[in-house]
């Protein structure tokens, strides 16, 4: 299917000037004096961190800008990492490195990928950035900045502020990461309906009491947060910043008694609908709770606490029941019961007895819930004015029963029949939130991800409160066709108290009289509701007089609602042809309105087009929740930047000679484990290669490097061939894990994917990709279908090689090889099958004699107090020729390296892929 790409171009900033080719050059000369910056040990100074946000009739335009300088005497990575609210559309990003400006424009994705590939083919600096197609919450780039250079990042995005619990809440992530000489968060609110109140909770902590200022007028407000550098400090003598969290602005507007407001401006109308003075409708609610083994511990404890509070809030007119499920499905009651005090108390006692265990059968649990509601409706047990809903709480994928997500989605859709709503709460990062969103949207509900921590209970109660007070059902808005066109969604299943329904469309300003008298809203449980039209001329004059108001707010709100509606329709499209048509429409909207959608990647390049970044999205959005980053160096000389020289070797012919020392060239000076698995240990001082094999069982995990001094672990998990040969089952490395404890990073490499993990977050490339991921100065470079190089600053590097075999081969399987240079700066505490040789042992080889074969002479090797019989032979280095390999001479130690390695090879077996080796 067609996806699109955004290429962003700077526009309309005072410090920018357009060049003749239409691009913008940004000057950093307006920085003024940049002395007196507080620098961390890395000598990176943050000159300013500025956030400017303007809300015009619920449309928030936000700009985040950071100006930084590298005062170190060496090049180093500078990071720009911001949180963008879920659902916001990025519409601009620029970088300026000492006058070198990086910009972009919207492009269709395949065209952009072609440009990216062409740049790589010409040896230009190119990299790939993987971001999460689902949550798009992190925008991050990491740039390699030469000493003394300044860099400016600037990101723009816009979003519609949704009303929840009778309040609009504008959340801005403010995480500068260090003290800023100039720090500012500036929020302006322009609401033609008039402001009822403006409130700024102390979301950044008591440390900043009294610093925020609020100026409120009848229809406008200004919020300013400008802490001095002293106020930013965690403590008076601290060099770290206390500014680390969300800056939140809450407000509400004045409303007419009718509950409706029409705003018409620049050829578009926006219809805000939020009636308040209505009695709540009774509800019929089924709580479906996942009690599988993964919910054990804090998740379950917090869920029980939340459910007890939620049950207490049920009204006497409500009906309810509980379903808990793991591999089995249990019902507290097989039918709906009234929310009497006695029934509520009994339900609380039932929840308290839940003990998580077993698998997850989501399909059967949801079908049981829909059966209970459908049966109650068929038996006439439901009030015609009541609202029916299911609330699903789960933290994982289905593991029992029906496992195919599309089948579950289809089953639930057919069972619900558009009669009631499904709301989904996904707990933690392992849950397939994309699936929960689809199944909720498909059934007139919504989904929310909550974190499995101490705040889970509060988040669950907050979510429930948003849907606990239904006021209207089956609402239909009617607009005169003579006046409007391209209207967004105009029918809604429910309206909940404290929320707001927003409809938008294009308007014919010559026929406004129709809008004044004909616009109506109907609901199944309410009389006709007339709408209020705000005076067009009055609104026009008000908006044009305010220099901060966005003149395109109606157009942007219409585009925002239209694209989100199309995304929801695409998720539930019944045919592939319809899905393609919707995707095409989303692409066109992205091109027309310069916005990033979930189908949009980002192409960023400098004016000379000799450096390029492609921000792409993984095919499986669940594999990552945060994007990777790209390191760029201005005027990069080659396309192997950042990859150590030893990883780019050329083949070196090897001529066999008895007991010759290994030549000190990069193709040989390497420790490696490859094939079945063959270990080759290069000893730099004596210029010898020593080899041994390890024969173990599939599934076992061997420790290769365990270095508590540097906090680095490298382990390999074995897989077996498809069958035995000569009564022996060959084993290979099918998975290799790297753990960089001091950075909190893990890398897992399999024969299918390369995944970087940080806590609960993850980002994944496949072997069909070519590109880079950078995180905390750890560089992962992937060469398509060939190898992965991991570089940690200047201290160490690793290469993992992919071996593909014919998939129908009767015996062989795909496997991995690992190559580790002896120059890696491990600590003296390093151990492991390879790590122990960071401290090179004394090796004395003598008494060379003929072996059983003329080409394989034998000798005596003295090492670590042992005398061993070793055999001269050849092993393979596959870095230059992954099919045939390059021959490498070595002395082979028999019996799984016994006598050469410390102890027995079984001493190097570890329980997990990221386990350190236990001390003997």
PDB file of C-alpha atoms in Angstrom, residues 116-237:
ATOM      1  CA  UNK A 116      17.518   8.232   0.003  1.00  0.00           C
ATOM      2  CA  UNK A 117      18.859   5.204  -1.897  1.00  0.00           C
ATOM      3  CA  UNK A 118      20.389   7.403  -4.581  1.00  0.00           C
ATOM      4  CA  UNK A 119      22.159   9.471  -1.931  1.00  0.00           C
ATOM      5  CA  UNK A 120      23.626   6.313  -0.423  1.00  0.00           C
ATOM      6  CA  UNK A 121      24.680   4.969  -3.801  1.00  0.00           C
ATOM      7  CA  UNK A 122      26.624   8.166  -4.457  1.00  0.00           C
ATOM      8  CA  UNK A 123      28.507   7.822  -1.180  1.00  0.00           C
ATOM      9  CA  UNK A 124      26.689  10.660   0.527  1.00  0.00           C
ATOM     10  CA  UNK A 125      26.015  10.667   4.238  1.00  0.00           C
ATOM     11  CA  UNK A 126      22.732   8.854   4.685  1.00  0.00           C
ATOM     12  CA  UNK A 127      21.019   7.208   7.585  1.00  0.00           C
ATOM     13  CA  UNK A 128      17.703   5.694   8.517  1.00  0.00           C
ATOM     14  CA  UNK A 129      15.650   6.619  11.565  1.00  0.00           C
ATOM     15  CA  UNK A 130      13.059   4.142  12.780  1.00  0.00           C
ATOM     16  CA  UNK A 131      10.089   5.521  14.673  1.00  0.00           C
ATOM     17  CA  UNK A 132       7.002   3.956  16.152  1.00  0.00           C
ATOM     18  CA  UNK A 133       4.101   4.036  13.728  1.00  0.00           C
ATOM     19  CA  UNK A 134       1.672   3.613  16.565  1.00  0.00           C
ATOM     20  CA  UNK A 135       2.412   6.106  19.275  1.00  0.00           C
ATOM     21  CA  UNK A 136       4.641   8.679  17.518  1.00  0.00           C
ATOM     22  CA  UNK A 137       5.234  10.195  20.947  1.00  0.00           C
ATOM     23  CA  UNK A 138       8.985  10.723  20.726  1.00  0.00           C
ATOM     24  CA  UNK A 139      10.652  12.937  18.158  1.00  0.00           C
ATOM     25  CA  UNK A 140      14.375  12.528  18.442  1.00  0.00           C
ATOM     26  CA  UNK A 141      17.465  13.251  16.446  1.00  0.00           C
ATOM     27  CA  UNK A 142      21.117  12.937  17.479  1.00  0.00           C
ATOM     28  CA  UNK A 143      23.726  14.854  15.546  1.00  0.00           C
ATOM     29  CA  UNK A 144      27.519  14.548  15.635  1.00  0.00           C
ATOM     30  CA  UNK A 145      28.673  18.153  16.140  1.00  0.00           C
ATOM     31  CA  UNK A 146      32.310  19.231  15.627  1.00  0.00           C
ATOM     32  CA  UNK A 147      34.089  21.137  18.454  1.00  0.00           C
ATOM     33  CA  UNK A 148      33.080  24.756  18.945  1.00  0.00           C
ATOM     34  CA  UNK A 149      30.042  24.491  16.717  1.00  0.00           C
ATOM     35  CA  UNK A 150      26.521  25.644  17.539  1.00  0.00           C
ATOM     36  CA  UNK A 151      23.351  23.840  16.588  1.00  0.00           C
ATOM     37  CA  UNK A 152      19.716  24.848  16.610  1.00  0.00           C
ATOM     38  CA  UNK A 153      16.770  22.446  16.476  1.00  0.00           C
ATOM     39  CA  UNK A 154      13.212  23.589  15.867  1.00  0.00           C
ATOM     40  CA  UNK A 155      10.109  21.406  15.771  1.00  0.00           C
ATOM     41  CA  UNK A 156       6.540  22.501  14.994  1.00  0.00           C
ATOM     42  CA  UNK A 157       3.371  20.501  15.477  1.00  0.00           C
ATOM     43  CA  UNK A 158      -0.347  21.142  15.867  1.00  0.00           C
ATOM     44  CA  UNK A 159      -3.233  19.307  17.483  1.00  0.00           C
ATOM     45  CA  UNK A 160      -6.858  19.768  18.459  1.00  0.00           C
ATOM     46  CA  UNK A 161      -7.320  20.099  22.213  1.00  0.00           C
ATOM     47  CA  UNK A 162      -9.993  17.619  23.314  1.00  0.00           C
ATOM     48  CA  UNK A 163     -12.397  18.323  26.155  1.00  0.00           C
ATOM     49  CA  UNK A 164     -12.412  15.732  28.932  1.00  0.00           C
ATOM     50  CA  UNK A 165     -14.103  15.940  32.321  1.00  0.00           C
ATOM     51  CA  UNK A 166     -15.351  19.497  31.616  1.00  0.00           C
ATOM     52  CA  UNK A 167     -11.902  20.846  30.858  1.00  0.00           C
ATOM     53  CA  UNK A 168      -9.580  21.389  27.905  1.00  0.00           C
ATOM     54  CA  UNK A 169      -6.091  20.241  28.845  1.00  0.00           C
ATOM     55  CA  UNK A 170      -3.061  21.321  26.860  1.00  0.00           C
ATOM     56  CA  UNK A 171      -0.004  19.207  27.735  1.00  0.00           C
ATOM     57  CA  UNK A 172       3.505  20.236  26.662  1.00  0.00           C
ATOM     58  CA  UNK A 173       6.492  18.022  27.414  1.00  0.00           C
ATOM     59  CA  UNK A 174       9.339  20.154  28.796  1.00  0.00           C
ATOM     60  CA  UNK A 175      12.477  18.056  29.212  1.00  0.00           C
ATOM     61  CA  UNK A 176      15.546  20.096  28.255  1.00  0.00           C
ATOM     62  CA  UNK A 177      17.876  17.574  29.920  1.00  0.00           C
ATOM     63  CA  UNK A 178      20.228  20.257  31.244  1.00  0.00           C
ATOM     64  CA  UNK A 179      20.278  23.807  32.597  1.00  0.00           C
ATOM     65  CA  UNK A 180      19.392  26.446  30.008  1.00  0.00           C
ATOM     66  CA  UNK A 181      20.716  29.996  30.070  1.00  0.00           C
ATOM     67  CA  UNK A 182      17.328  31.064  28.718  1.00  0.00           C
ATOM     68  CA  UNK A 183      14.266  28.944  29.476  1.00  0.00           C
ATOM     69  CA  UNK A 184      10.742  29.880  28.434  1.00  0.00           C
ATOM     70  CA  UNK A 185       7.328  28.288  28.013  1.00  0.00           C
ATOM     71  CA  UNK A 186       4.851  30.734  26.512  1.00  0.00           C
ATOM     72  CA  UNK A 187       1.175  29.766  25.949  1.00  0.00           C
ATOM     73  CA  UNK A 188      -1.470  32.051  24.468  1.00  0.00           C
ATOM     74  CA  UNK A 189      -5.172  31.151  24.350  1.00  0.00           C
ATOM     75  CA  UNK A 190      -7.655  32.841  21.983  1.00  0.00           C
ATOM     76  CA  UNK A 191     -11.254  31.574  22.365  1.00  0.00           C
ATOM     77  CA  UNK A 192     -14.072  33.582  20.707  1.00  0.00           C
ATOM     78  CA  UNK A 193     -16.646  31.888  22.965  1.00  0.00           C
ATOM     79  CA  UNK A 194     -15.012  33.505  25.986  1.00  0.00           C
ATOM     80  CA  UNK A 195     -12.929  31.922  28.733  1.00  0.00           C
ATOM     81  CA  UNK A 196     -14.683  30.568  31.810  1.00  0.00           C
ATOM     82  CA  UNK A 197     -11.418  29.889  33.650  1.00  0.00           C
ATOM     83  CA  UNK A 198      -7.690  29.206  33.087  1.00  0.00           C
ATOM     84  CA  UNK A 199      -5.707  27.025  35.477  1.00  0.00           C
ATOM     85  CA  UNK A 200      -2.088  25.833  35.501  1.00  0.00           C
ATOM     86  CA  UNK A 201      -1.604  22.899  37.908  1.00  0.00           C
ATOM     87  CA  UNK A 202       1.788  22.486  39.515  1.00  0.00           C
ATOM     88  CA  UNK A 203       2.646  19.557  37.262  1.00  0.00           C
ATOM     89  CA  UNK A 204       6.415  20.234  37.261  1.00  0.00           C
ATOM     90  CA  UNK A 205       6.542  20.032  41.064  1.00  0.00           C
ATOM     91  CA  UNK A 206       6.612  22.288  44.119  1.00  0.00           C
ATOM     92  CA  UNK A 207      10.095  23.423  43.104  1.00  0.00           C
ATOM     93  CA  UNK A 208       8.472  25.907  40.705  1.00  0.00           C
ATOM     94  CA  UNK A 209       5.771  27.365  42.960  1.00  0.00           C
ATOM     95  CA  UNK A 210       4.954  30.956  42.060  1.00  0.00           C
ATOM     96  CA  UNK A 211       7.033  31.118  38.864  1.00  0.00           C
ATOM     97  CA  UNK A 212       4.173  30.704  36.366  1.00  0.00           C
ATOM     98  CA  UNK A 213       2.172  33.848  35.580  1.00  0.00           C
ATOM     99  CA  UNK A 214      -1.379  33.904  34.140  1.00  0.00           C
ATOM    100  CA  UNK A 215      -3.001  36.923  32.495  1.00  0.00           C
ATOM    101  CA  UNK A 216      -6.671  36.314  31.644  1.00  0.00           C
ATOM    102  CA  UNK A 217      -9.077  38.510  29.733  1.00  0.00           C
ATOM    103  CA  UNK A 218     -12.598  37.849  28.509  1.00  0.00           C
ATOM    104  CA  UNK A 219     -11.564  35.885  25.408  1.00  0.00           C
ATOM    105  CA  UNK A 220      -7.783  35.735  25.665  1.00  0.00           C
ATOM    106  CA  UNK A 221      -5.190  34.487  28.130  1.00  0.00           C
ATOM    107  CA  UNK A 222      -1.407  34.459  28.368  1.00  0.00           C
ATOM    108  CA  UNK A 223       0.527  31.894  30.429  1.00  0.00           C
ATOM    109  CA  UNK A 224       4.267  32.381  30.955  1.00  0.00           C
ATOM    110  CA  UNK A 225       6.843  30.164  32.652  1.00  0.00           C
ATOM    111  CA  UNK A 226      10.367  31.645  32.657  1.00  0.00           C
ATOM    112  CA  UNK A 227      12.551  30.166  35.411  1.00  0.00           C
ATOM    113  CA  UNK A 228      16.004  31.647  35.804  1.00  0.00           C
ATOM    114  CA  UNK A 229      19.005  29.353  35.695  1.00  0.00           C
ATOM    115  CA  UNK A 230      19.149  29.439  39.509  1.00  0.00           C
ATOM    116  CA  UNK A 231      15.469  28.449  39.703  1.00  0.00           C
ATOM    117  CA  UNK A 232      16.038  25.587  37.271  1.00  0.00           C
ATOM    118  CA  UNK A 233      18.653  23.932  39.494  1.00  0.00           C
ATOM    119  CA  UNK A 234      17.584  20.881  41.502  1.00  0.00           C
ATOM    120  CA  UNK A 235      19.421  22.382  44.466  1.00  0.00           C
ATOM    121  CA  UNK A 236      21.448  25.589  44.963  1.00  0.00           C
ATOM    122  CA  UNK A 237      24.741  23.832  44.192  1.00  0.00           C
TER     123      UNK A 237
END
